[in-house]
XYZ file of C-alpha atoms in Angstrom:
156
model
C 113.582 94.751 124.654
C 113.879 92.640 121.517
C 111.405 89.830 120.997
C 111.944 87.075 118.494
C 109.190 86.112 116.092
C 107.176 83.010 116.742
C 107.975 80.035 114.558
C 104.227 79.505 114.099
C 103.044 80.780 110.741
C 100.010 80.375 108.574
C 99.681 80.546 104.829
C 96.826 81.000 102.406
C 96.588 81.314 98.653
C 94.087 83.667 97.085
C 91.839 81.678 94.784
C 90.778 84.815 92.924
C 92.082 88.231 91.960
C 90.296 90.605 94.286
C 92.245 93.197 96.268
C 89.255 94.215 98.387
C 88.649 90.642 99.532
C 92.329 90.024 100.260
C 92.562 93.322 102.153
C 89.552 92.397 104.267
C 90.919 88.954 105.075
C 94.367 90.295 105.970
C 93.014 93.174 108.075
C 90.572 90.905 109.936
C 93.184 88.246 110.589
C 95.708 90.834 111.800
C 93.068 92.445 114.017
C 92.105 89.132 115.619
C 95.724 88.337 116.432
C 96.539 91.879 117.567
C 93.491 92.379 119.784
C 92.530 88.871 120.878
C 95.603 86.657 120.341
C 93.343 84.464 118.159
C 93.767 82.207 116.244
C 97.475 82.733 117.007
C 99.263 84.447 119.870
C 101.509 87.431 119.238
C 104.037 87.668 117.805
C 102.773 86.027 114.635
C 103.423 86.111 110.911
C 100.561 85.810 108.437
C 101.420 84.872 104.855
C 99.183 85.076 101.810
C 99.803 84.692 98.124
C 98.077 85.350 94.846
C 97.746 88.251 92.471
C 95.294 90.967 93.419
C 93.767 93.411 90.963
C 93.791 97.184 90.842
C 91.036 99.326 89.397
C 92.739 102.296 87.761
C 90.955 105.496 88.744
C 93.720 108.064 88.742
C 95.700 109.534 85.887
C 99.462 109.608 85.763
C 99.958 107.532 88.911
C 102.808 105.069 89.306
C 102.918 101.836 91.221
C 101.574 98.340 90.987
C 99.171 95.968 92.668
C 101.540 95.163 95.544
C 102.442 98.720 96.496
C 98.770 99.625 96.124
C 97.825 96.743 98.451
C 100.465 97.899 100.964
C 99.111 101.456 100.930
C 95.498 100.346 101.338
C 96.577 97.986 104.134
C 98.473 100.842 105.834
C 95.243 102.825 106.055
C 93.666 99.929 107.939
C 96.537 99.428 110.392
C 97.279 103.094 111.122
C 98.668 103.355 114.651
C 98.810 99.572 115.204
C 101.803 97.336 115.966
C 101.604 95.638 112.578
C 104.113 95.591 109.711
C 103.688 94.218 106.212
C 105.506 93.555 102.982
C 103.581 93.122 99.734
C 105.773 92.124 96.794
C 106.088 90.263 93.518
C 108.703 87.520 93.283
C 109.778 88.653 89.807
C 111.010 91.936 91.288
C 108.665 94.104 89.218
C 105.446 95.557 90.628
C 103.390 96.911 87.756
C 105.526 99.008 85.448
C 107.815 100.310 88.201
C 111.359 99.477 89.197
C 110.280 98.091 92.542
C 108.989 94.681 93.665
C 106.493 96.118 96.166
C 106.451 98.087 99.393
C 106.684 97.919 103.167
C 103.896 99.307 105.357
C 103.378 99.579 109.087
C 101.364 101.418 111.695
C 103.372 104.605 111.042
C 103.084 104.680 107.242
C 100.084 107.022 107.062
C 101.654 109.451 109.551
C 105.021 109.425 107.746
C 103.280 110.052 104.409
C 101.479 113.021 105.957
C 104.797 114.371 107.299
C 106.247 114.038 103.769
C 103.356 116.076 102.343
C 101.196 113.211 101.043
C 97.663 112.255 102.036
C 97.493 108.425 101.921
C 93.869 108.362 100.731
C 94.573 110.833 97.928
C 97.696 108.932 96.866
C 95.626 105.736 96.737
C 92.816 107.458 94.789
C 95.398 108.597 92.200
C 96.850 105.056 91.962
C 100.194 106.665 92.814
C 101.500 104.366 95.545
C 105.021 104.433 94.081
C 105.344 108.178 94.687
C 104.077 107.869 98.262
C 106.345 104.980 99.229
C 109.307 106.538 97.436
C 108.837 109.714 99.507
C 109.152 107.788 102.787
C 111.771 105.271 101.670
C 109.524 102.197 101.896
C 109.713 100.822 98.362
C 110.987 97.236 98.224
C 113.525 97.142 95.382
C 115.209 93.883 94.353
C 115.670 94.372 90.641
C 114.390 91.731 88.215
C 114.803 88.265 89.755
C 114.259 86.176 86.636
C 111.566 84.107 88.358
C 107.852 84.738 88.695
C 106.355 82.454 91.325
C 103.631 84.631 92.819
C 102.729 87.863 94.560
C 102.880 87.496 98.309
C 102.130 89.360 101.499
C 103.911 88.874 104.813
C 102.256 90.512 107.823
C 104.059 90.678 111.158
C 101.864 91.283 114.198
C 103.067 92.317 117.638
């Protein structure tokens, strides 16, 4: 059975560059909708914008702040009926050829099946390699406009 998405959406803009804070807000909001139908009933779309930051810990990893956000978010939604896109409107995430990445409740499992441990990929700051292996990079090419980074999270 196909269900259409609700026309009700919410939007927020990050007032600071902090991936951990944005991850927490997005995970908590998605959890509330998924488990309690609050403050919105499923299906719902949550939107957020603003540039997050990445602390580089690994060596030789590829990716950018949006694909890194998507991978970290995937760890928090593993097994859940949640999908997300994290991307940059200029079409370039970090130094890669991608704008960002898609993640959902199957991302961690599909990475494992492709021979990648999601936590290790994240620790190496190598989200590009992980998402490339499962075909979930979001590639637009350069768009010529740089409005903002954004995240779209679909729940239910």
